[in-house]
Amino acid sequence: MVLIPAYNEEGAVASVVEEVRAVVADATILVVDDCSDDHTIQEARRTGASVLPLPHHLGLGGCVQAGYRLAFDLDFDYVIRVDGDGQHDPRDIPALLTALQQENCEMVIGSRFLNAANPRKALLQGGWCRALGIALFRSILRPILGRPVSDPTSGFVGVNRKALEVFSRAFPLEYPEIEALVVLQRRRFRFMEVPCHIRERRAGKSSITAIKAFYFPVHVLLGVFVNVLLFPGSRIWRILRK
Amino acid sequence: MDRLLGAMTVASLLLIVLVLASVRREHIRVEYSISWLAAGLALLVLSLWKSLDQRIAIALKIPDLAVTLLTICGVVFLGVLFAFSLRLSQLKDSSIKLAQRVAILEFHVESLAAQRAINNTPARADAASAQGRLRASTDVPLKPGQSVR
């Protein structure tokens, strides 16, 4: 299944669905609409995609988790998440799927920095503020995950059924990408990165406003910290289990 | 000090009246008014019972009675706010689960209805297809064991 979370993406969602269909023609495409104010649902239905309309706005994590839950209920083996704003290039989907099927890992992340000709330039493409955040999270995640991760904020991810089961029960609700990695690490699941291409968003606007740009790292750091405290073997984890 | 106690009496009475009025107008549910009423009553008792305040100040080893009262007020309100944060978090979790469940059930119901329409009457199936509702059932298989390809 290809899962497309969308919130007010009427300008982009139809072309994203069509592009995905052109690449993986026989895949089920599910658009999860996070209670958009515009015509996202109608645009997605027009292209023939299945639509899961949420009754009220849940935020990105809640929206993605709803899709994971449905995919798990319907017994899908693999789910690839593609953002509804057109930033992810669906031509990279086969690479993610192949890695999931062949590399025996639970999650594959599409990384815009892996194999980049100039990693520093690629990092600074989204602005210095975003670059600073990514660098910060890279350095925080490295000791937790026990290996480097080049693009921890990427929403272009694929998961297999084991990860799907975990995420359908517990998934971070806001800014979920980084915390999701720690949730997987808690269960000793494996992940890998494959290179992917990121494009300019087709329409709509980013949910990260100026105020949220400050709130985002605080929220994510706290979420990561709480998840680390719950790692099996930690003293707090043992106390909570008692 | 007496002016502070007087102000505290008025403030706690106002809090109790405000909470009761809100409960009467059904702006606050009874179960959520109890914490605020308890806080208001506790502050009212402290403001009217000066000797009790002095005993607490001595027990806490805080020389200034005013500081003692403000500390107690702070602790009471922090306690109430913490209780409500817990409750809000529980309610948010429930609301998210409920919204996801409703959306998924609605999706299944629509899929089944469309499937039924296909099986029963071809004319109705065409009509439903024209509305774009059949796509969901045809795109997302209800049979287990399906993968992305």
mmCIF file of C-alpha atoms in Angstrom:
data_model
loop_
_atom_site.group_PDB
_atom_site.id
_atom_site.type_symbol
_atom_site.label_atom_id
_atom_site.label_comp_id
_atom_site.label_asym_id
_atom_site.label_seq_id
_atom_site.Cartn_x
_atom_site.Cartn_y
_atom_site.Cartn_z
ATOM 1 C CA MET A 1 0.000 0.000 0.000
ATOM 2 C CA VAL A 2 1.128 3.531 -0.698
ATOM 3 C CA LEU A 3 -0.049 5.826 2.090
ATOM 4 C CA ILE A 4 -0.454 9.538 1.387
ATOM 5 C CA PRO A 5 -1.251 11.699 4.419
ATOM 6 C CA ALA A 6 -2.792 14.971 3.276
ATOM 7 C CA TYR A 7 -4.034 18.165 4.909
ATOM 8 C CA ASN A 8 -5.253 20.977 2.654
ATOM 9 C CA GLU A 9 -3.395 19.586 -0.361
ATOM 10 C CA GLU A 10 -6.071 20.027 -3.036
ATOM 11 C CA GLY A 11 -3.484 21.536 -5.375
ATOM 12 C CA ALA A 12 -1.042 18.628 -5.192
ATOM 13 C CA VAL A 13 -2.737 15.437 -4.056
ATOM 14 C CA ALA A 14 -4.194 14.448 -7.455
ATOM 15 C CA SER A 15 -0.862 14.713 -9.255
ATOM 16 C CA VAL A 16 0.874 12.812 -6.441
ATOM 17 C CA VAL A 17 -1.650 9.950 -6.754
ATOM 18 C CA GLU A 18 -1.276 9.901 -10.540
ATOM 19 C CA GLU A 19 2.520 9.872 -10.305
ATOM 20 C CA VAL A 20 2.435 7.041 -7.757
ATOM 21 C CA ARG A 21 0.073 5.068 -9.976
ATOM 22 C CA ALA A 22 2.387 5.569 -12.949
ATOM 23 C CA VAL A 23 5.252 4.042 -10.967
ATOM 24 C CA VAL A 24 3.484 1.250 -9.055
ATOM 25 C CA ALA A 25 0.371 0.653 -11.127
ATOM 26 C CA ASP A 26 -1.008 -2.255 -9.114
ATOM 27 C CA ALA A 27 -0.417 -0.800 -5.666
ATOM 28 C CA THR A 28 -3.282 0.239 -3.443
ATOM 29 C CA ILE A 29 -3.145 3.995 -2.915
ATOM 30 C CA LEU A 30 -4.699 5.326 0.262
ATOM 31 C CA VAL A 31 -5.038 9.056 0.897
ATOM 32 C CA VAL A 32 -5.635 9.818 4.580
ATOM 33 C CA ASP A 33 -7.328 13.194 4.766
ATOM 34 C CA ASP A 34 -6.684 14.967 8.069
ATOM 35 C CA CYS A 35 -10.015 16.841 7.972
ATOM 36 C CA SER A 36 -8.931 19.333 5.302
ATOM 37 C CA ASP A 37 -10.820 22.605 4.815
ATOM 38 C CA ASP A 38 -10.407 22.459 1.035
ATOM 39 C CA HIS A 39 -11.275 19.893 -1.656
ATOM 40 C CA THR A 40 -8.490 17.405 -0.900
ATOM 41 C CA ILE A 41 -10.961 14.505 -0.529
ATOM 42 C CA GLN A 42 -12.723 15.252 -3.801
ATOM 43 C CA GLU A 43 -9.421 15.662 -5.660
ATOM 44 C CA ALA A 44 -8.102 12.369 -4.282
ATOM 45 C CA ARG A 45 -11.347 10.539 -5.127
ATOM 46 C CA ARG A 46 -11.321 12.015 -8.629
ATOM 47 C CA THR A 47 -8.069 10.198 -9.313
ATOM 48 C CA GLY A 48 -9.529 6.927 -8.075
ATOM 49 C CA ALA A 49 -7.503 6.646 -4.870
ATOM 50 C CA SER A 50 -9.049 5.201 -1.758
ATOM 51 C CA VAL A 51 -9.693 7.889 0.816
ATOM 52 C CA LEU A 52 -9.770 7.600 4.588
ATOM 53 C CA PRO A 53 -11.373 10.839 5.809
ATOM 54 C CA LEU A 54 -10.696 11.593 9.473
ATOM 55 C CA PRO A 55 -13.623 13.157 11.354
ATOM 56 C CA HIS A 56 -11.432 15.839 12.935
ATOM 57 C CA HIS A 57 -7.896 17.174 12.582
ATOM 58 C CA LEU A 58 -5.402 14.881 14.339
ATOM 59 C CA GLY A 59 -2.061 16.228 13.155
ATOM 60 C CA LEU A 60 0.482 14.382 11.029
ATOM 61 C CA GLY A 61 1.183 11.541 13.462
ATOM 62 C CA GLY A 62 -2.469 10.744 14.114
ATOM 63 C CA CYS A 63 -3.179 10.933 10.388
ATOM 64 C CA VAL A 64 -0.337 8.563 9.438
ATOM 65 C CA GLN A 65 -1.221 6.200 12.281
ATOM 66 C CA ALA A 66 -4.819 5.960 11.026
ATOM 67 C CA GLY A 67 -3.423 4.806 7.668
ATOM 68 C CA TYR A 68 -1.095 2.309 9.353
ATOM 69 C CA ARG A 69 -4.014 0.941 11.377
ATOM 70 C CA LEU A 70 -6.129 0.428 8.291
ATOM 71 C CA ALA A 71 -3.214 -1.174 6.424
ATOM 72 C CA PHE A 72 -2.619 -3.489 9.380
ATOM 73 C CA ASP A 73 -6.341 -4.371 9.570
ATOM 74 C CA LEU A 74 -6.318 -5.159 5.847
ATOM 75 C CA ASP A 75 -3.233 -7.390 6.227
ATOM 76 C CA PHE A 76 -0.856 -5.444 4.033
ATOM 77 C CA ASP A 77 2.757 -6.582 4.168
ATOM 78 C CA TYR A 78 4.430 -3.302 3.191
ATOM 79 C CA VAL A 79 3.406 0.323 3.403
ATOM 80 C CA ILE A 80 5.284 3.165 1.730
ATOM 81 C CA ARG A 81 4.454 6.651 2.987
ATOM 82 C CA VAL A 82 4.607 9.492 0.477
ATOM 83 C CA ASP A 83 3.738 13.054 1.490
ATOM 84 C CA GLY A 84 0.722 14.623 -0.195
ATOM 85 C CA ASP A 85 2.492 17.881 -1.065
ATOM 86 C CA GLY A 86 4.477 16.385 -3.964
ATOM 87 C CA GLN A 87 7.904 16.784 -2.327
ATOM 88 C CA HIS A 88 8.699 13.082 -2.592
ATOM 89 C CA ASP A 89 9.441 11.633 -5.995
ATOM 90 C CA PRO A 90 7.347 8.462 -6.425
ATOM 91 C CA ARG A 91 9.989 7.087 -8.797
ATOM 92 C CA ASP A 92 11.973 6.282 -5.634
ATOM 93 C CA ILE A 93 9.217 3.997 -4.300
ATOM 94 C CA PRO A 94 10.589 0.812 -5.962
ATOM 95 C CA ALA A 95 13.978 1.407 -4.306
ATOM 96 C CA LEU A 96 12.341 1.636 -0.880
ATOM 97 C CA LEU A 97 10.211 -1.427 -1.495
ATOM 98 C CA THR A 98 13.138 -3.490 -2.790
ATOM 99 C CA ALA A 99 15.197 -2.554 0.263
ATOM 100 C CA LEU A 100 12.317 -3.536 2.577
ATOM 101 C CA GLN A 101 11.886 -6.882 0.851
ATOM 102 C CA GLN A 102 15.537 -7.800 0.420
ATOM 103 C CA GLU A 103 17.445 -6.217 3.290
ATOM 104 C CA ASN A 104 15.447 -7.799 6.096
ATOM 105 C CA CYS A 105 14.844 -4.538 7.915
ATOM 106 C CA GLU A 106 11.655 -3.181 9.434
ATOM 107 C CA MET A 107 11.851 0.358 8.111
ATOM 108 C CA VAL A 108 13.455 2.061 5.126
ATOM 109 C CA ILE A 109 13.993 5.811 5.035
ATOM 110 C CA GLY A 110 14.314 7.763 1.818
ATOM 111 C CA SER A 111 17.274 10.072 2.471
ATOM 112 C CA ARG A 112 17.858 13.217 0.444
ATOM 113 C CA PHE A 113 21.434 13.478 1.750
ATOM 114 C CA LEU A 114 22.688 9.955 1.096
ATOM 115 C CA ASN A 115 24.948 9.856 -1.941
ATOM 116 C CA ALA A 116 24.452 13.601 -2.480
ATOM 117 C CA ALA A 117 27.263 15.084 -4.585
ATOM 118 C CA ASN A 118 27.696 17.898 -2.074
ATOM 119 C CA PRO A 119 26.208 16.861 1.316
ATOM 120 C CA ARG A 120 26.768 20.278 2.901
ATOM 121 C CA LYS A 121 25.032 22.076 0.055
ATOM 122 C CA ALA A 122 22.171 19.564 0.149
ATOM 123 C CA LEU A 123 21.826 20.103 3.904
ATOM 124 C CA LEU A 124 21.689 23.897 3.531
ATOM 125 C CA GLN A 125 19.146 23.752 0.705
ATOM 126 C CA GLY A 126 16.226 23.912 3.130
ATOM 127 C CA GLY A 127 17.676 26.934 4.980
ATOM 128 C CA TRP A 128 20.176 27.214 7.820
ATOM 129 C CA CYS A 129 17.537 26.769 10.517
ATOM 130 C CA ARG A 130 16.400 23.418 9.135
ATOM 131 C CA ALA A 131 20.022 22.382 8.530
ATOM 132 C CA LEU A 132 20.864 23.180 12.142
ATOM 133 C CA GLY A 133 17.920 21.094 13.347
ATOM 134 C CA ILE A 134 18.863 18.116 11.179
ATOM 135 C CA ALA A 135 22.496 18.310 12.332
ATOM 136 C CA LEU A 136 21.338 18.451 15.962
ATOM 137 C CA PHE A 137 19.064 15.436 15.606
ATOM 138 C CA ARG A 138 21.712 13.480 13.713
ATOM 139 C CA SER A 139 24.135 13.933 16.586
ATOM 140 C CA ILE A 140 21.509 13.087 19.223
ATOM 141 C CA LEU A 141 20.250 10.000 17.416
ATOM 142 C CA ARG A 142 23.652 8.532 16.610
ATOM 143 C CA PRO A 143 24.430 7.218 20.116
ATOM 144 C CA ILE A 144 20.807 6.183 20.685
ATOM 145 C CA LEU A 145 20.525 4.229 17.437
ATOM 146 C CA GLY A 146 24.129 3.068 17.540
ATOM 147 C CA ARG A 147 24.699 4.159 13.939
ATOM 148 C CA PRO A 148 24.446 7.340 11.908
ATOM 149 C CA VAL A 149 21.228 8.421 10.235
ATOM 150 C CA SER A 150 21.620 11.008 7.476
ATOM 151 C CA ASP A 151 18.015 12.204 7.135
ATOM 152 C CA PRO A 152 16.159 11.713 10.426
ATOM 153 C CA THR A 153 13.331 14.124 9.487
ATOM 154 C CA SER A 154 12.430 12.389 6.221
ATOM 155 C CA GLY A 155 8.768 11.492 5.874
ATOM 156 C CA PHE A 156 9.458 9.276 2.862
ATOM 157 C CA VAL A 157 9.518 5.922 4.624
ATOM 158 C CA GLY A 158 8.555 2.331 4.049
ATOM 159 C CA VAL A 159 7.645 -0.139 6.780
ATOM 160 C CA ASN A 160 7.053 -3.871 6.844
ATOM 161 C CA ARG A 161 4.352 -5.708 8.736
ATOM 162 C CA LYS A 162 6.321 -5.963 11.992
ATOM 163 C CA ALA A 163 6.801 -2.214 12.146
ATOM 164 C CA LEU A 164 3.226 -1.716 10.978
ATOM 165 C CA GLU A 165 1.975 -3.685 13.958
ATOM 166 C CA VAL A 166 4.002 -1.528 16.357
ATOM 167 C CA PHE A 167 3.039 1.763 14.694
ATOM 168 C CA SER A 168 -0.632 0.882 14.484
ATOM 169 C CA ARG A 169 -0.597 0.639 18.298
ATOM 170 C CA ALA A 170 1.917 3.355 19.235
ATOM 171 C CA PHE A 171 2.987 6.195 16.993
ATOM 172 C CA PRO A 172 4.209 9.672 17.945
ATOM 173 C CA LEU A 173 1.459 12.180 17.276
ATOM 174 C CA GLU A 174 3.359 15.346 16.415
ATOM 175 C CA TYR A 175 6.510 15.532 14.261
ATOM 176 C CA PRO A 176 6.658 11.713 14.294
ATOM 177 C CA GLU A 177 9.653 10.879 12.090
ATOM 178 C CA ILE A 178 12.454 11.197 14.649
ATOM 179 C CA GLU A 179 10.578 9.671 17.558
ATOM 180 C CA ALA A 180 9.460 6.788 15.347
ATOM 181 C CA LEU A 181 13.114 5.818 14.891
ATOM 182 C CA VAL A 182 13.588 5.664 18.654
ATOM 183 C CA VAL A 183 10.356 3.680 19.057
ATOM 184 C CA LEU A 184 11.739 1.125 16.577
ATOM 185 C CA GLN A 185 15.112 1.066 18.332
ATOM 186 C CA ARG A 186 13.356 0.307 21.616
ATOM 187 C CA ARG A 187 12.115 -2.881 20.025
ATOM 188 C CA ARG A 188 15.512 -3.592 18.466
ATOM 189 C CA PHE A 189 14.086 -3.281 14.964
ATOM 190 C CA ARG A 190 16.399 -2.461 12.070
ATOM 191 C CA PHE A 191 16.218 0.390 9.615
ATOM 192 C CA MET A 192 18.214 1.437 6.583
ATOM 193 C CA GLU A 193 18.394 4.469 4.337
ATOM 194 C CA VAL A 194 18.210 4.618 0.564
ATOM 195 C CA PRO A 195 18.934 7.701 -1.509
ATOM 196 C CA CYS A 196 15.892 9.609 -2.752
ATOM 197 C CA HIS A 197 15.052 12.872 -4.464
ATOM 198 C CA ILE A 198 13.193 15.728 -2.811
ATOM 199 C CA ARG A 199 11.398 18.354 -4.886
ATOM 200 C CA GLU A 200 9.751 21.675 -4.157
ATOM 201 C CA ARG A 201 6.241 21.329 -2.746
ATOM 202 C CA ARG A 202 3.632 21.645 -5.474
ATOM 203 C CA ALA A 203 1.001 23.555 -3.512
ATOM 204 C CA GLY A 204 -0.149 24.323 0.014
ATOM 205 C CA LYS A 205 2.186 25.472 2.745
ATOM 206 C CA SER A 206 4.406 23.846 5.336
ATOM 207 C CA SER A 207 2.895 23.196 8.752
ATOM 208 C CA ILE A 208 6.147 24.369 10.401
ATOM 209 C CA THR A 209 5.527 28.058 11.155
ATOM 210 C CA ALA A 210 8.043 30.410 12.821
ATOM 211 C CA ILE A 211 6.713 29.660 16.314
ATOM 212 C CA LYS A 212 6.550 25.919 15.622
ATOM 213 C CA ALA A 213 10.164 26.014 14.404
ATOM 214 C CA PHE A 214 11.139 26.679 18.035
ATOM 215 C CA TYR A 215 8.548 24.346 19.520
ATOM 216 C CA PHE A 216 9.492 21.477 17.167
ATOM 217 C CA PRO A 217 12.978 20.675 18.553
ATOM 218 C CA VAL A 218 11.807 20.989 22.156
ATOM 219 C CA HIS A 219 8.885 18.646 21.559
ATOM 220 C CA VAL A 220 10.969 16.112 19.647
ATOM 221 C CA LEU A 221 13.835 16.183 22.165
ATOM 222 C CA LEU A 222 11.387 15.557 25.005
ATOM 223 C CA GLY A 223 9.758 12.716 23.063
ATOM 224 C CA VAL A 224 13.150 11.148 22.322
ATOM 225 C CA PHE A 225 14.205 11.531 25.962
ATOM 226 C CA VAL A 226 11.017 9.854 27.242
ATOM 227 C CA ASN A 227 11.454 6.994 24.759
ATOM 228 C CA VAL A 228 15.083 6.521 25.801
ATOM 229 C CA LEU A 229 13.968 6.291 29.436
ATOM 230 C CA LEU A 230 11.661 3.468 28.395
ATOM 231 C CA PHE A 231 14.402 1.443 26.686
ATOM 232 C CA PRO A 232 14.350 -2.173 27.932
ATOM 233 C CA GLY A 233 16.970 -2.543 30.635
ATOM 234 C CA SER A 234 16.806 1.041 31.835
ATOM 235 C CA ARG A 235 16.039 1.447 35.530
ATOM 236 C CA ILE A 236 12.908 3.533 34.880
ATOM 237 C CA TRP A 237 11.613 0.903 32.467
ATOM 238 C CA ARG A 238 12.007 -1.761 35.173
ATOM 239 C CA ILE A 239 10.203 0.420 37.721
ATOM 240 C CA LEU A 240 7.332 1.074 35.279
ATOM 241 C CA ARG A 241 7.022 -2.622 34.469
ATOM 242 C CA LYS A 242 6.640 -3.439 38.177
ATOM 243 C CA MET B 1 -1.663 40.900 56.362
ATOM 244 C CA ASP B 2 -5.393 41.338 57.077
ATOM 245 C CA ARG B 3 -5.821 42.997 53.685
ATOM 246 C CA LEU B 4 -4.143 40.024 52.014
ATOM 247 C CA LEU B 5 -6.415 37.602 53.892
ATOM 248 C CA GLY B 6 -9.436 39.734 52.945
ATOM 249 C CA ALA B 7 -8.431 39.718 49.281
ATOM 250 C CA MET B 8 -7.918 35.963 49.479
ATOM 251 C CA THR B 9 -11.399 35.494 50.993
ATOM 252 C CA VAL B 10 -12.966 37.545 48.192
ATOM 253 C CA ALA B 11 -10.931 35.727 45.509
ATOM 254 C CA SER B 12 -11.818 32.270 46.831
ATOM 255 C CA LEU B 13 -15.519 33.206 47.131
ATOM 256 C CA LEU B 14 -15.426 34.539 43.556
ATOM 257 C CA LEU B 15 -13.801 31.294 42.384
ATOM 258 C CA ILE B 16 -16.466 29.174 44.103
ATOM 259 C CA VAL B 17 -19.326 31.318 42.710
ATOM 260 C CA LEU B 18 -17.800 31.299 39.211
ATOM 261 C CA VAL B 19 -17.379 27.514 39.222
ATOM 262 C CA LEU B 20 -20.913 26.926 40.548
ATOM 263 C CA ALA B 21 -22.374 29.307 37.945
ATOM 264 C CA SER B 22 -20.433 27.526 35.189
ATOM 265 C CA VAL B 23 -21.672 24.148 36.381
ATOM 266 C CA ARG B 24 -25.260 25.462 36.462
ATOM 267 C CA ARG B 25 -24.915 26.713 32.856
ATOM 268 C CA GLU B 26 -23.317 23.375 31.922
ATOM 269 C CA HIS B 27 -20.082 25.086 30.799
ATOM 270 C CA ILE B 28 -18.152 22.823 33.185
ATOM 271 C CA ARG B 29 -19.128 19.248 33.907
ATOM 272 C CA VAL B 30 -19.709 18.412 37.591
ATOM 273 C CA GLU B 31 -16.765 15.974 37.750
ATOM 274 C CA TYR B 32 -14.356 18.673 36.530
ATOM 275 C CA SER B 33 -15.711 21.309 38.931
ATOM 276 C CA ILE B 34 -14.780 19.308 42.030
ATOM 277 C CA SER B 35 -11.038 20.093 41.854
ATOM 278 C CA TRP B 36 -11.718 23.815 41.503
ATOM 279 C CA LEU B 37 -14.353 23.829 44.271
ATOM 280 C CA ALA B 38 -11.978 21.973 46.588
ATOM 281 C CA ALA B 39 -9.229 24.502 45.781
ATOM 282 C CA GLY B 40 -11.604 27.431 46.382
ATOM 283 C CA LEU B 41 -12.821 25.986 49.694
ATOM 284 C CA ALA B 42 -9.267 25.277 50.874
ATOM 285 C CA LEU B 43 -8.254 28.872 50.140
ATOM 286 C CA LEU B 44 -11.405 30.200 51.832
ATOM 287 C CA VAL B 45 -10.652 28.216 54.989
ATOM 288 C CA LEU B 46 -7.034 29.456 55.001
ATOM 289 C CA SER B 47 -8.126 33.052 54.539
ATOM 290 C CA LEU B 48 -10.638 32.887 57.421
ATOM 291 C CA TRP B 49 -8.586 30.808 59.880
ATOM 292 C CA LYS B 50 -5.546 32.905 60.704
ATOM 293 C CA SER B 51 -4.266 30.661 63.516
ATOM 294 C CA LEU B 52 -4.182 27.722 61.130
ATOM 295 C CA ASP B 53 -2.059 29.794 58.715
ATOM 296 C CA GLN B 54 0.347 30.621 61.540
ATOM 297 C CA ARG B 55 0.651 26.964 62.503
ATOM 298 C CA ILE B 56 1.377 26.018 58.870
ATOM 299 C CA ALA B 57 3.959 28.819 58.613
ATOM 300 C CA ILE B 58 5.718 27.518 61.725
ATOM 301 C CA ALA B 59 5.555 23.919 60.467
ATOM 302 C CA LEU B 60 6.998 24.930 57.095
ATOM 303 C CA LYS B 61 9.570 27.177 58.817
ATOM 304 C CA ILE B 62 8.573 30.135 56.668
ATOM 305 C CA PRO B 63 8.753 33.279 58.813
ATOM 306 C CA ASP B 64 6.465 35.436 56.661
ATOM 307 C CA LEU B 65 2.767 34.542 56.800
ATOM 308 C CA ALA B 66 2.052 36.194 53.431
ATOM 309 C CA VAL B 67 4.741 34.110 51.706
ATOM 310 C CA THR B 68 3.266 30.985 53.335
ATOM 311 C CA LEU B 69 -0.185 31.801 51.999
ATOM 312 C CA LEU B 70 1.109 32.513 48.494
ATOM 313 C CA THR B 71 3.110 29.268 48.543
ATOM 314 C CA ILE B 72 0.025 27.291 49.557
ATOM 315 C CA CYS B 73 -2.031 29.026 46.833
ATOM 316 C CA GLY B 74 0.644 28.198 44.271
ATOM 317 C CA VAL B 75 0.803 24.546 45.333
ATOM 318 C CA VAL B 76 -3.004 24.198 45.274
ATOM 319 C CA PHE B 77 -3.322 25.685 41.784
ATOM 320 C CA LEU B 78 -0.364 23.706 40.429
ATOM 321 C CA GLY B 79 -2.007 20.559 41.778
ATOM 322 C CA VAL B 80 -5.292 21.393 40.054
ATOM 323 C CA LEU B 81 -3.511 22.239 36.781
ATOM 324 C CA PHE B 82 -1.514 19.006 36.900
ATOM 325 C CA ALA B 83 -4.693 16.985 37.492
ATOM 326 C CA PHE B 84 -6.288 18.657 34.474
ATOM 327 C CA SER B 85 -3.195 18.086 32.309
ATOM 328 C CA LEU B 86 -3.445 14.372 33.089
ATOM 329 C CA ARG B 87 -7.139 14.351 32.277
ATOM 330 C CA LEU B 88 -6.631 16.350 29.060
ATOM 331 C CA SER B 89 -3.925 13.950 27.889
ATOM 332 C CA GLN B 90 -6.182 10.953 28.545
ATOM 333 C CA LEU B 91 -9.039 12.632 26.691
ATOM 334 C CA LYS B 92 -6.814 13.542 23.740
ATOM 335 C CA ASP B 93 -5.589 9.943 23.455
ATOM 336 C CA SER B 94 -9.173 8.665 23.600
ATOM 337 C CA SER B 95 -10.330 11.237 21.064
ATOM 338 C CA ILE B 96 -7.558 10.298 18.599
ATOM 339 C CA LYS B 97 -8.263 6.586 18.948
ATOM 340 C CA LEU B 98 -11.976 7.224 18.537
ATOM 341 C CA ALA B 99 -11.499 9.425 15.452
ATOM 342 C CA GLN B 100 -9.248 6.821 13.822
ATOM 343 C CA ARG B 101 -11.666 4.028 14.675
ATOM 344 C CA VAL B 102 -14.643 5.975 13.313
ATOM 345 C CA ALA B 103 -12.785 6.770 10.073
ATOM 346 C CA ILE B 104 -11.722 3.132 9.596
ATOM 347 C CA LEU B 105 -15.204 1.789 10.358
ATOM 348 C CA GLU B 106 -16.754 4.331 7.997
ATOM 349 C CA PHE B 107 -14.260 3.219 5.349
ATOM 350 C CA HIS B 108 -15.192 -0.446 5.857
ATOM 351 C CA VAL B 109 -18.922 0.346 5.793
ATOM 352 C CA GLU B 110 -18.581 2.307 2.540
ATOM 353 C CA SER B 111 -16.489 -0.486 1.018
ATOM 354 C CA LEU B 112 -19.044 -3.115 2.024
ATOM 355 C CA ALA B 113 -21.936 -1.002 0.753
ATOM 356 C CA ALA B 114 -20.188 -0.525 -2.574
ATOM 357 C CA GLN B 115 -19.363 -4.231 -2.776
ATOM 358 C CA ARG B 116 -22.997 -5.038 -2.076
ATOM 359 C CA ALA B 117 -24.123 -2.627 -4.751
ATOM 360 C CA ILE B 118 -21.877 -4.361 -7.276
ATOM 361 C CA ASN B 119 -23.185 -7.798 -6.305
ATOM 362 C CA ASN B 120 -26.878 -6.865 -6.258
ATOM 363 C CA THR B 121 -27.771 -4.437 -8.995
ATOM 364 C CA PRO B 122 -25.476 -3.386 -11.833
ATOM 365 C CA ALA B 123 -27.441 -0.174 -12.321
ATOM 366 C CA ARG B 124 -26.857 0.905 -8.728
ATOM 367 C CA ALA B 125 -23.207 -0.031 -9.023
ATOM 368 C CA ASP B 126 -22.852 2.259 -12.015
ATOM 369 C CA ALA B 127 -24.484 5.082 -10.102
ATOM 370 C CA ALA B 128 -22.206 4.586 -7.134
ATOM 371 C CA SER B 129 -19.207 4.356 -9.418
ATOM 372 C CA ALA B 130 -20.163 7.644 -10.986
ATOM 373 C CA GLN B 131 -20.026 9.230 -7.549
ATOM 374 C CA GLY B 132 -16.521 7.863 -7.123
ATOM 375 C CA ARG B 133 -17.420 5.859 -4.024
ATOM 376 C CA LEU B 134 -16.763 2.438 -5.480
ATOM 377 C CA ARG B 135 -13.131 3.143 -5.999
ATOM 378 C CA ALA B 136 -12.364 2.587 -2.346
ATOM 379 C CA SER B 137 -13.668 -0.950 -2.340
ATOM 380 C CA THR B 138 -12.010 -1.853 -5.610
ATOM 381 C CA ASP B 139 -8.691 -0.260 -4.721
ATOM 382 C CA VAL B 140 -8.380 -1.548 -1.193
ATOM 383 C CA PRO B 141 -8.956 -5.282 -1.129
ATOM 384 C CA LEU B 142 -10.823 -6.604 1.853
ATOM 385 C CA LYS B 143 -9.178 -10.003 1.484
ATOM 386 C CA PRO B 144 -6.185 -10.725 3.730
ATOM 387 C CA GLY B 145 -2.660 -11.394 2.547
ATOM 388 C CA GLN B 146 -2.374 -8.550 0.052
ATOM 389 C CA SER B 147 0.882 -6.688 -0.312
ATOM 390 C CA VAL B 148 1.825 -3.398 -1.938
ATOM 391 C CA ARG B 149 2.257 -5.107 -5.303
#
